[in-house]
Coordinates of C-alpha atoms in Angstrom, one line a residue:
M953 CA 17.8 39.7 27.2
K954 CA 18.9 40.0 23.5
E955 CA 21.7 37.6 24.2
R956 CA 19.3 35.1 25.6
I957 CA 16.9 35.4 22.6
C958 CA 19.9 35.0 20.2
Q959 CA 21.0 31.9 22.0
Q960 CA 17.5 30.4 21.9
Q961 CA 17.2 31.2 18.2
E962 CA 20.7 29.7 17.6
R963 CA 19.7 26.5 19.5
K964 CA 16.5 26.2 17.5
T965 CA 18.5 26.6 14.3
V966 CA 20.8 23.9 15.4
M967 CA 17.9 21.6 16.4
M968 CA 16.3 22.2 13.0
G969 CA 19.6 21.4 11.3
C970 CA 20.0 18.1 13.2
W971 CA 16.4 17.2 12.5
M972 CA 16.9 17.8 8.8
L973 CA 20.1 15.7 8.9
N974 CA 18.4 12.8 10.7
E975 CA 15.1 12.9 8.8
S976 CA 16.3 14.1 5.4
V977 CA 15.3 10.9 3.6
S978 CA 11.8 10.9 5.1
V979 CA 11.4 14.7 4.4
I980 CA 12.6 14.2 0.8
L981 CA 10.2 11.3 0.3
A982 CA 7.2 13.2 1.8
L983 CA 8.0 16.3 -0.2
S984 CA 8.4 14.2 -3.4
W985 CA 5.0 12.6 -2.7
L986 CA 3.4 15.9 -2.2
G987 CA 5.1 17.4 -5.2
V988 CA 3.9 14.6 -7.5
N989 CA 0.4 15.0 -6.2
L990 CA 0.4 18.7 -6.8
Y991 CA 1.9 18.2 -10.3
L992 CA -0.7 15.6 -11.3
F993 CA -3.6 17.7 -9.9
I994 CA -2.5 21.0 -11.5
D995 CA -1.5 19.4 -14.9
T996 CA -4.7 17.5 -15.2
F997 CA -6.8 20.4 -14.0
R998 CA -5.2 22.7 -16.6
W999 CA -5.6 20.0 -19.4
Y1000 CA -9.4 19.5 -18.7
G1001 CA -9.8 23.3 -18.5
E1002 CA -8.3 23.9 -21.9
E1003 CA -8.6 20.7 -23.9
E1004 CA -10.8 21.4 -27.0
S1005 CA -12.4 17.9 -27.0
F1006 CA -14.0 18.7 -23.7
F1007 CA -15.2 22.2 -24.6
Y1008 CA -18.8 21.3 -24.9
T1009 CA -18.6 19.2 -21.7
R1010 CA -17.3 22.3 -19.9
V1011 CA -20.3 24.2 -21.2
I1012 CA -22.5 21.9 -19.1
L1013 CA -20.3 21.2 -16.1
G1014 CA -18.1 24.2 -15.8
S1015 CA -14.9 24.0 -13.7
T1016 CA -16.2 21.0 -11.7
L1017 CA -15.2 18.8 -14.7
A1018 CA -11.5 19.7 -14.0
W1019 CA -11.9 19.3 -10.3
A1020 CA -13.4 15.8 -10.7
R1021 CA -10.8 14.6 -13.2
A1022 CA -7.8 16.1 -11.4
S1023 CA -8.7 14.5 -8.1
A1024 CA -9.4 11.2 -9.9
V1025 CA -5.8 11.1 -11.3
C1026 CA -4.4 11.9 -7.8
L1027 CA -6.7 9.2 -6.3
N1028 CA -5.3 6.7 -8.8
F1029 CA -1.7 7.7 -8.0
N1030 CA -2.3 7.2 -4.2
C1031 CA -4.1 4.0 -4.7
M1032 CA -1.1 2.8 -6.6
L1033 CA 1.1 3.6 -3.6
I1034 CA -1.1 2.5 -0.7
L1035 CA -0.2 -1.2 -0.8
L1036 CA 3.5 -0.9 -1.2
P1037 CA 4.3 0.2 2.4
I1038 CA 2.5 -2.9 3.8
S1039 CA 4.2 -5.4 1.5
R1040 CA 6.4 -6.8 4.2
N1041 CA 8.4 -9.2 2.0
L1042 CA 9.2 -6.3 -0.3
I1043 CA 10.4 -4.1 2.5
S1044 CA 12.4 -6.9 4.0
F1045 CA 14.0 -7.6 0.6
I1046 CA 15.0 -3.9 0.2
R1047 CA 16.3 -3.8 3.8
G1048 CA 18.5 -6.9 3.2
A1049 CA 19.5 -6.6 -0.4
S1050 CA 19.8 -2.9 -1.3
I1051 CA 23.3 -1.4 -1.0
C1052 CA 21.8 2.1 -0.8
C1053 CA 19.9 1.3 2.4
R1054 CA 22.6 0.8 4.9
G1055 CA 23.4 2.2 8.3
P1056 CA 21.2 5.0 9.6
W1057 CA 19.5 5.3 6.3
R1058 CA 17.8 2.0 6.6
R1059 CA 15.8 3.1 9.6
H1060 CA 13.6 5.1 7.3
L1061 CA 12.1 1.8 6.0
D1062 CA 10.6 1.4 9.5
K1063 CA 8.4 4.4 8.8
N1064 CA 6.5 2.4 6.2
L1065 CA 3.3 2.5 8.2
K1066 CA 3.6 6.3 8.6
F1067 CA 3.9 6.6 4.8
H1068 CA 0.9 4.2 4.5
K1069 CA -1.1 6.5 6.6
L1070 CA 0.1 9.6 4.7
V1071 CA -1.0 8.1 1.4
A1072 CA -4.4 7.1 3.0
Y1073 CA -4.9 10.7 3.9
G1074 CA -4.2 11.6 0.3
I1075 CA -6.8 9.1 -0.8
A1076 CA -9.4 10.5 1.6
I1077 CA -8.8 14.1 0.5
N1078 CA -8.9 13.4 -3.2
A1079 CA -11.9 11.1 -2.8
T1080 CA -13.8 13.9 -1.0
I1081 CA -13.0 16.4 -3.8
H1082 CA -13.9 13.8 -6.4
I1083 CA -17.3 13.0 -4.8
A1084 CA -18.2 16.6 -4.2
A1085 CA -17.3 17.5 -7.8
H1086 CA -19.3 14.7 -9.3
L1087 CA -22.3 15.5 -7.1
C1088 CA -22.2 19.0 -8.6
N1089 CA -21.7 17.5 -12.1
L1090 CA -24.8 15.3 -11.6
E1091 CA -26.9 18.3 -10.5
R1092 CA -25.7 20.3 -13.5
Y1093 CA -26.5 17.5 -15.9
H1094 CA -30.0 17.4 -14.4
L1095 CA -30.4 21.2 -14.6
S1096 CA -29.3 21.3 -18.3
Q1097 CA -32.3 19.0 -19.1
S1098 CA -34.8 21.3 -17.4
A1099 CA -37.2 23.7 -19.2
E1100 CA -35.2 26.7 -18.1
A1101 CA -32.1 25.6 -20.0
E1102 CA -31.6 27.4 -23.3
G1103 CA -29.2 28.2 -26.0
L1104 CA -26.1 26.0 -26.5
L1105 CA -26.7 24.3 -23.1
A1106 CA -30.2 23.1 -24.3
A1107 CA -28.9 22.0 -27.7
L1108 CA -26.1 19.9 -26.1
S1109 CA -28.5 18.2 -23.7
K1110 CA -30.9 17.2 -26.5
L1111 CA -28.1 15.5 -28.5
G1112 CA -28.7 11.7 -28.6
D1113 CA -32.5 12.0 -28.9
T1114 CA -32.4 11.2 -32.7
P1115 CA -30.7 8.3 -34.5
N1116 CA -27.0 8.6 -35.5
E1117 CA -26.4 11.0 -32.6
S1118 CA -24.3 10.4 -29.5
Y1119 CA -25.2 12.0 -26.2
I1120 CA -23.0 14.1 -24.0
N1121 CA -25.5 14.4 -21.1
P1122 CA -26.0 11.0 -19.4
I1123 CA -29.3 12.2 -17.8
R1124 CA -31.8 12.0 -20.6
T1125 CA -34.8 13.6 -19.0
S1126 CA -35.5 16.3 -16.3
H1127 CA -38.1 14.1 -14.6
T1128 CA -35.5 11.6 -13.5
N1129 CA -34.5 11.6 -9.8
T1130 CA -30.8 12.2 -9.5
T1131 CA -30.3 9.6 -6.8
T1132 CA -32.1 7.0 -8.8
E1133 CA -30.1 7.9 -11.9
L1134 CA -26.9 7.7 -9.9
L1135 CA -27.6 4.2 -8.5
S1136 CA -28.6 2.9 -12.0
T1137 CA -25.1 3.4 -13.4
I1138 CA -21.8 1.4 -13.0
A1139 CA -20.1 4.6 -11.9
G1140 CA -22.7 5.3 -9.3
I1141 CA -22.8 1.9 -7.8
T1142 CA -19.1 1.4 -7.7
G1143 CA -18.6 4.9 -6.4
L1144 CA -21.0 4.2 -3.5
L1145 CA -19.1 1.0 -2.8
I1146 CA -15.7 2.8 -2.9
S1147 CA -17.0 5.5 -0.6
V1148 CA -18.5 3.1 2.0
A1149 CA -15.4 0.9 2.0
L1150 CA -13.1 4.0 2.4
I1151 CA -15.2 5.3 5.3
L1152 CA -15.2 1.9 7.1
I1153 CA -11.4 1.5 6.6
M1154 CA -10.6 5.1 7.8
T1155 CA -12.9 5.1 10.8
S1156 CA -11.8 1.7 12.0
S1157 CA -8.1 2.6 11.7
T1158 CA -8.3 5.3 14.4
E1159 CA -6.2 4.6 17.5
F1160 CA -9.3 4.6 19.7
I1161 CA -10.9 1.7 17.7
R1162 CA -7.6 -0.3 17.5
Q1163 CA -7.2 -0.1 21.2
I1164 CA -10.9 -1.1 22.0
S1165 CA -11.1 -3.9 19.3
Y1166 CA -8.1 -4.7 17.2
E1167 CA -10.2 -7.5 15.6
L1168 CA -12.7 -4.9 14.3
F1169 CA -9.8 -2.9 12.7
W1170 CA -8.4 -6.1 11.2
Y1171 CA -11.6 -7.4 9.7
T1172 CA -12.8 -4.0 8.4
H1173 CA -9.5 -3.3 6.8
H1174 CA -10.1 -6.3 4.5
V1175 CA -12.9 -4.5 2.7
F1176 CA -9.9 -3.0 0.7
I1177 CA -10.6 -5.9 -1.7
I1178 CA -14.1 -4.5 -2.5
F1179 CA -12.4 -1.0 -2.7
F1180 CA -9.9 -2.1 -5.4
I1181 CA -12.4 -4.1 -7.4
S1182 CA -14.8 -1.3 -7.5
L1183 CA -12.1 1.2 -8.3
S1184 CA -10.9 -0.9 -11.3
I1185 CA -14.3 -0.9 -12.9
H1186 CA -15.5 2.5 -11.7
G1187 CA -14.8 4.2 -15.0
A1188 CA -16.4 1.5 -17.2
G1189 CA -19.6 3.5 -17.3
R1190 CA -17.9 6.4 -19.1
I1191 CA -20.2 9.0 -17.8
V1192 CA -17.9 12.0 -18.5
R1193 CA -17.8 12.2 -22.3
G1194 CA -15.8 14.3 -24.7
Q1195 CA -15.8 15.0 -28.4
T1196 CA -14.2 12.2 -30.5
P1197 CA -11.0 13.0 -32.5
E1198 CA -12.9 12.2 -35.8
S1199 CA -15.6 14.7 -34.9
L1200 CA -13.1 17.4 -34.0
L1201 CA -11.7 17.2 -37.6
L1202 CA -15.1 17.8 -39.1
H1203 CA -16.7 20.0 -36.4
N1204 CA -14.7 23.1 -35.7
V1205 CA -15.6 24.0 -32.1
T1206 CA -14.4 27.6 -32.3
F1207 CA -16.7 28.3 -35.3
C1208 CA -19.6 25.9 -34.6
R1209 CA -20.3 26.8 -31.0
D1210 CA -22.0 30.0 -32.1
H1211 CA -24.0 28.2 -34.9
Y1212 CA -25.5 25.4 -32.8
A1213 CA -28.9 26.0 -34.5
E1214 CA -27.4 25.1 -37.9
W1215 CA -25.7 21.9 -36.8
Q1216 CA -28.2 19.7 -38.6
A1217 CA -28.1 21.7 -41.9
A1218 CA -24.7 23.3 -42.2
A1219 CA -22.1 21.1 -43.9
Q1220 CA -19.2 22.9 -42.0
C1221 CA -20.9 22.1 -38.7
P1222 CA -22.1 18.5 -38.5
V1223 CA -23.5 17.3 -35.3
P1224 CA -20.7 16.6 -32.9
Q1225 CA -20.1 13.1 -31.8
F1226 CA -19.1 12.1 -28.2
S1227 CA -17.6 9.2 -26.4
G1228 CA -16.5 8.4 -22.9
K1229 CA -12.9 8.3 -21.8
E1230 CA -11.5 4.8 -21.4
P1231 CA -11.1 3.6 -17.7
S1232 CA -7.6 3.9 -16.5
A1233 CA -7.7 3.2 -12.8
W1234 CA -6.9 -0.5 -13.3
K1235 CA -3.7 0.5 -15.1
W1236 CA -2.5 2.4 -12.1
V1237 CA -3.2 -0.3 -9.5
L1238 CA -2.5 -3.5 -11.4
G1239 CA 1.2 -3.7 -10.5
P1240 CA 0.8 -3.1 -6.8
V1241 CA -2.2 -5.4 -6.6
V1242 CA -0.3 -8.2 -8.3
L1243 CA 2.6 -7.6 -5.9
Y1244 CA 0.4 -7.7 -2.9
A1245 CA -1.4 -10.8 -4.2
C1246 CA 2.1 -12.4 -4.4
E1247 CA 2.5 -11.4 -0.7
R1248 CA -0.7 -13.2 0.2
V1249 CA 0.3 -16.3 -1.9
I1250 CA 3.6 -16.4 0.0
R1251 CA 1.7 -16.1 3.3
F1252 CA -0.6 -18.9 2.3
W1253 CA 2.4 -21.1 1.3
R1254 CA 4.0 -20.4 4.7
F1255 CA 0.6 -21.1 6.4
Q1256 CA 0.7 -24.6 5.0
Q1257 CA 4.2 -25.3 6.4
E1258 CA 4.3 -27.3 9.7
V1259 CA 5.2 -25.5 12.9
V1260 CA 6.4 -27.7 15.8
I1261 CA 5.9 -26.2 19.2
T1262 CA 8.7 -27.6 21.4
K1263 CA 8.2 -25.7 24.6
V1264 CA 5.5 -23.6 26.3
V1265 CA 6.3 -21.5 29.4
S1266 CA 3.8 -19.4 31.3
H1267 CA 5.6 -16.5 32.9
P1268 CA 4.3 -14.1 35.6
S1269 CA 2.6 -10.9 34.6
G1270 CA 0.6 -12.6 31.9
V1271 CA 3.5 -13.5 29.5
L1272 CA 3.4 -16.6 27.4
E1273 CA 6.7 -17.9 26.0
L1274 CA 6.5 -20.2 22.9
H1275 CA 9.5 -22.2 21.5
M1276 CA 8.9 -23.4 17.9
K1277 CA 10.7 -25.1 15.0
K1278 CA 10.0 -24.8 11.3
R1279 CA 11.7 -26.3 8.3
N1280 CA 14.3 -23.9 6.6
F1281 CA 13.4 -21.1 9.0
K1282 CA 16.3 -18.6 9.2
M1283 CA 16.2 -15.4 11.3
A1284 CA 18.4 -12.5 12.3
P1285 CA 18.4 -10.5 15.5
G1286 CA 15.6 -7.9 15.7
Q1287 CA 13.2 -9.6 13.2
Y1288 CA 9.6 -10.4 13.8
V1289 CA 7.0 -12.9 12.6
L1290 CA 3.2 -13.0 12.1
L1291 CA 1.4 -15.6 14.0
Q1292 CA -2.0 -17.1 13.3
C1293 CA -3.9 -19.6 15.5
P1294 CA -6.6 -21.1 13.2
S1295 CA -8.6 -22.4 16.2
I1296 CA -9.0 -18.8 17.4
S1297 CA -9.4 -17.0 14.0
S1298 CA -8.6 -18.2 10.5
L1299 CA -8.0 -14.6 9.2
E1300 CA -6.1 -12.8 12.0
W1301 CA -2.3 -12.5 11.9
H1302 CA -0.5 -10.7 14.7
P1303 CA 3.1 -9.5 14.8
F1304 CA 5.5 -10.6 17.5
T1305 CA 9.2 -9.9 17.8
L1306 CA 11.5 -13.0 17.8
T1307 CA 13.2 -13.4 21.2
S1308 CA 15.6 -16.2 20.4
A1309 CA 19.1 -16.0 19.0
P1310 CA 20.0 -17.1 15.4
Q1311 CA 22.4 -19.8 16.6
E1312 CA 19.7 -21.6 18.6
D1313 CA 17.9 -24.6 17.0
F1314 CA 14.5 -23.0 17.7
F1315 CA 12.8 -19.6 17.5
S1316 CA 10.7 -18.1 20.2
V1317 CA 8.3 -15.4 21.0
H1318 CA 7.1 -13.9 24.2
I1319 CA 3.4 -12.9 24.1
R1320 CA 1.9 -10.6 26.7
T1321 CA -1.9 -11.0 27.3
A1322 CA -3.2 -7.6 26.2
G1323 CA -6.4 -8.2 24.1
D1324 CA -9.0 -10.7 23.0
W1325 CA -6.7 -12.6 20.7
T1326 CA -3.8 -12.9 23.1
R1327 CA -6.2 -13.8 25.9
A1328 CA -7.7 -16.6 23.8
L1329 CA -4.2 -17.8 22.8
R1330 CA -3.1 -18.0 26.4
K1331 CA -6.3 -19.9 27.3
A1332 CA -5.7 -22.3 24.4
F1333 CA -2.2 -23.2 25.8
E1334 CA -3.4 -23.7 29.3
E1335 CA -5.7 -26.1 31.0
D1336 CA -7.1 -25.3 34.4
G1337 CA -4.5 -22.6 34.8
Q1338 CA -1.6 -25.0 34.0
T1339 CA 0.6 -25.0 30.9
I1340 CA -0.1 -27.8 28.5
K1341 CA 2.9 -30.2 28.3
E1342 CA 1.8 -32.7 25.7
P1343 CA 2.6 -31.4 22.1
R1344 CA -0.3 -33.3 20.7
S1345 CA -2.7 -31.3 22.9
L1346 CA -1.4 -27.9 21.7
P1347 CA -3.3 -25.9 19.2
R1348 CA -1.9 -25.4 15.7
L1349 CA 0.1 -22.2 14.9
A1350 CA 1.0 -20.8 11.5
V1351 CA 4.0 -18.5 11.1
D1352 CA 4.7 -16.0 8.4
G1353 CA 8.1 -14.3 8.2
P1354 CA 10.5 -13.4 9.5
F1355 CA 10.5 -9.8 8.5
G1356 CA 13.0 -7.0 9.1
A1357 CA 12.4 -4.4 11.8
A1358 CA 14.1 -1.4 13.4
L1359 CA 16.2 -3.6 15.7
T1360 CA 17.9 -5.4 12.8
D1361 CA 20.0 -2.2 12.4
V1362 CA 21.5 -2.6 15.9
F1363 CA 24.9 -3.7 14.7
H1364 CA 25.3 -0.6 12.5
Y1365 CA 26.0 1.7 15.4
P1366 CA 29.1 1.7 17.6
A1367 CA 26.8 2.5 20.6
D1368 CA 23.2 1.6 21.1
W1369 CA 20.6 2.9 23.5
W1370 CA 17.6 0.8 24.2
R1371 CA 14.6 2.0 26.1
G1372 CA 11.9 -0.6 27.0
E1373 CA 8.9 -0.8 29.2
R1374 CA 7.2 -3.7 31.0
K1375 CA 5.1 -4.6 28.0
N1376 CA 8.1 -4.4 25.6
T1377 CA 10.8 -6.3 27.6
D1378 CA 10.5 -9.4 25.4
Y1379 CA 11.9 -7.3 22.5
W1380 CA 15.4 -7.2 24.0
R1381 CA 16.1 -10.8 24.9
R1382 CA 17.2 -12.1 21.5
Y1383 CA 20.0 -9.6 21.2
F1384 CA 21.4 -10.4 24.7
L1385 CA 21.9 -14.0 23.5
V1386 CA 23.8 -13.1 20.4
E1387 CA 27.6 -13.6 20.4
T1388 CA 29.2 -10.4 21.7
K1389 CA 32.3 -10.4 19.5
T1390 CA 30.9 -7.8 17.2
S1391 CA 28.4 -6.3 19.6
P1392 CA 28.4 -2.6 20.1
L1393 CA 28.2 -1.0 23.5
V1394 CA 24.6 -1.1 24.8
Y1395 CA 22.9 1.2 27.2
F1396 CA 19.6 -0.5 28.3
Y1397 CA 16.9 1.4 30.0
W1398 CA 14.0 -0.6 31.4
I1399 CA 11.1 1.4 32.8
C1400 CA 8.4 -0.5 34.9
R1401 CA 5.3 0.6 36.8
D1402 CA 5.2 -2.2 39.3
P1403 CA 7.7 -4.7 40.8
S1404 CA 5.8 -7.7 39.4
A1405 CA 7.1 -6.8 35.9
F1406 CA 10.6 -7.9 37.1
E1407 CA 9.5 -11.4 38.0
W1408 CA 10.5 -13.2 34.8
F1409 CA 12.8 -10.8 32.9
A1410 CA 15.2 -10.3 35.9
D1411 CA 16.3 -13.9 35.7
L1412 CA 17.4 -13.4 32.1
L1413 CA 19.3 -10.2 33.1
L1414 CA 20.9 -12.1 36.0
S1415 CA 22.2 -14.9 33.7
L1416 CA 23.4 -12.3 31.2
E1417 CA 25.2 -10.4 34.0
T1418 CA 26.9 -13.6 35.1
R1419 CA 27.8 -14.6 31.5
M1420 CA 29.3 -11.3 30.5
S1421 CA 31.3 -11.2 33.8
E1422 CA 32.8 -14.6 33.1
Q1423 CA 33.8 -13.4 29.6
G1424 CA 35.2 -10.2 30.8
K1425 CA 32.8 -8.1 28.8
T1426 CA 30.8 -6.3 31.4
H1427 CA 31.8 -3.0 29.9
L1428 CA 29.7 -3.8 26.8
L1429 CA 26.4 -3.6 28.6
S1430 CA 25.2 -0.8 30.9
Y1431 CA 21.6 -1.3 32.1
H1432 CA 19.4 1.0 34.1
I1433 CA 16.2 -0.2 35.7
F1434 CA 13.6 2.4 36.8
L1435 CA 10.6 1.6 39.0
T1436 CA 7.9 4.4 38.6
S1437 CA 5.3 3.2 41.1
W1438 CA 5.4 1.6 44.6
D1439 CA 3.3 1.4 47.8
E1440 CA 4.2 2.2 51.4
N1441 CA 5.1 -1.4 52.3
Q1442 CA 7.4 -1.8 49.3
A1443 CA 9.1 1.5 50.2
I1444 CA 9.8 0.3 53.7
H1445 CA 11.1 -3.0 52.4
I1446 CA 13.4 -1.2 49.9
A1447 CA 14.7 1.1 52.6
L1448 CA 15.5 -1.8 55.0
H1449 CA 17.6 -3.7 52.4
W1450 CA 19.1 -0.7 50.6
D1451 CA 22.7 -1.5 51.8
E1452 CA 22.7 -5.0 50.5
N1453 CA 25.1 -6.0 47.6
T1454 CA 22.3 -7.0 45.3
D1455 CA 19.1 -5.1 44.5
V1456 CA 16.2 -6.0 46.7
I1457 CA 13.7 -6.2 43.8
T1458 CA 15.6 -7.7 40.9
G1459 CA 18.4 -9.5 42.7
L1460 CA 20.9 -7.9 40.3
K1461 CA 24.2 -6.1 41.2
Q1462 CA 22.8 -3.1 39.4
K1463 CA 20.5 -1.2 41.8
T1464 CA 17.1 -0.1 40.7
F1465 CA 16.4 3.6 40.3
Y1466 CA 13.1 5.0 41.7
G1467 CA 11.2 7.5 39.6
R1468 CA 11.5 8.4 36.0
P1469 CA 14.8 9.0 34.1
N1470 CA 16.1 12.6 33.6
W1471 CA 16.6 12.3 29.9
N1472 CA 18.5 15.5 29.6
N1473 CA 21.2 14.1 32.0
E1474 CA 21.2 10.7 30.4
F1475 CA 21.6 12.0 26.8
R1476 CA 24.2 14.6 27.9
Q1477 CA 26.3 11.9 29.6
I1478 CA 26.2 9.5 26.7
A1479 CA 27.0 12.2 24.3
Y1480 CA 30.0 13.1 26.5
N1481 CA 31.1 9.4 26.6
H1482 CA 30.9 8.9 22.9
P1483 CA 32.0 12.1 21.0
S1484 CA 32.1 11.8 17.2
S1485 CA 29.9 8.7 17.3
S1486 CA 26.7 7.6 15.7
I1487 CA 24.4 6.3 18.4
G1488 CA 21.2 4.4 17.7
V1489 CA 18.3 4.9 20.0
F1490 CA 15.8 2.1 19.9
S1491 CA 12.5 2.4 21.6
C1492 CA 9.2 0.6 22.1
G1493 CA 6.5 2.2 24.2
P1494 CA 3.9 5.0 24.6
K1495 CA 3.8 7.9 22.1
A1496 CA 4.4 10.6 24.7
L1497 CA 7.7 9.0 25.7
S1498 CA 8.6 8.3 22.1
K1499 CA 8.2 11.9 21.2
T1500 CA 10.4 12.9 24.2
L1501 CA 13.2 10.6 23.1
Q1502 CA 12.9 11.8 19.5
R1503 CA 13.2 15.4 20.7
M1504 CA 16.2 14.5 22.9
C1505 CA 17.9 13.0 19.8
R1506 CA 17.5 16.2 18.0
V1507 CA 18.6 18.4 20.9
Y1508 CA 21.8 16.4 21.7
S1509 CA 22.9 15.7 18.1
S1510 CA 25.7 17.9 16.9
A1511 CA 25.2 20.1 13.8
D1512 CA 28.8 19.3 13.0
P1513 CA 29.0 16.1 10.8
R1514 CA 32.0 15.1 12.8
G1515 CA 30.2 15.3 16.1
V1516 CA 27.9 12.9 18.0
H1517 CA 24.6 12.0 16.4
F1518 CA 21.6 10.2 17.9
Y1519 CA 19.5 8.3 15.4
Y1520 CA 16.0 7.5 16.7
N1521 CA 14.5 4.1 15.8
K1522 CA 11.0 3.0 16.9
E1523 CA 9.5 -0.5 16.6
S1524 CA 6.5 -0.3 14.2
F1525 CA 4.6 -3.2 12.9

């Protein structure tokens, strides 16, 4: 029993070591982000808790002053970062130009959306703290003007009632309604706009909403413009006020705080003067906003460029194939583009993987009907169920890109393992058409729920099978097709034709497997075939299967740097 426990603990240790080895860059980045947030929060909290110029402000507000200001700094920091992971041209530039992002390390760039979400959570948490702290501050400002306030608190709140005095309490009377007072200030109005915009963005970004209505997610996300404009001017009201440097030289806080009744008369304790802190949020976000604005300018410039649609093919299973040409368009295997059809929507851009090869004189995409936009696009390219042949009759398309994705790293591994599903089969075609002189060995797993999914992609596999056989390179590609669902009639048909030379469903020499893959056996066999190798695992599909493959990569990667290592890559737009 003890031996078994020790073996399990040892295996867990090895898995953890492999995970750290594979995910070290992502872990370091996440920890660095967390560390900077903690440092900024603690340092700002301590500064506002000790700074002499804010002593009198702390008398009124207490510790909530530090909570509000510390969360504001962290909020500014995260708002500075939030746009960087979605700057596609920037990421593509880093992927293609940076010498420090090569091989397995470049795959961490494909986690840009995960980092974007992580930063968004940071914004949500700090915004919640900031709002809660300022609601407490507002209530304390109001209470300090009440008849029950006395002593130094009352003296501070009365400052500003006479000429040549500056106020520290923005609420000037106890009879004011706090909500009315809040909505009559720049900080209050912009704070409300920021809060509403953030709630709309966060709630519409949930997977449930994206699956029901991607359009709702897309349009709602664009209220980020209101969010950043409001954020930039939020501090212009200067509600939180501290003692001016000139006043600190004349008014010794340590001595004068106990002689507040003599401020008017005593020469050594003149009335303290206060001013609001200059707004700084715009300084944090200016650079990323300008960078993102450049991204949009580039997109608008590409939108103006003419795209010629040379061929439209309507495949079975609701797949639309588009061949296009565009001046000076250059691509690499594995890249994707953003498509817009102005006749459907002038704002929506949708990502699609390029399915043509770089040496072809056109670029293509395969689009599966899976939502309102793709359904409308398919309808626009068809008349009475027939594909439109006349180019003049075709709707206009705009193309932005191409951009780098996980599959652009396919040539950096001596062996590649691809796992696709019915809805993702279009992702693999463009690599099959690439010249195979420098191609690594490819293991291709295609998992389908019903035989109709084979109707159009099997022809491509058949032509590839023939081509590689003619070139004597059949050893470079090992593909495994799995059918996970069938009815009784199909089962009888399969059984009757089982002994034929070609597969009864696909017509390929490689027979179809029935059921789901045993991933333990598959990983074990590939690890045995390629000892001391780096193997890239590329996947597109459901989260559950993605997590399984990611776990398998950790289990079957060697803790020894000289052993076999599986590097997991997932398509993420």
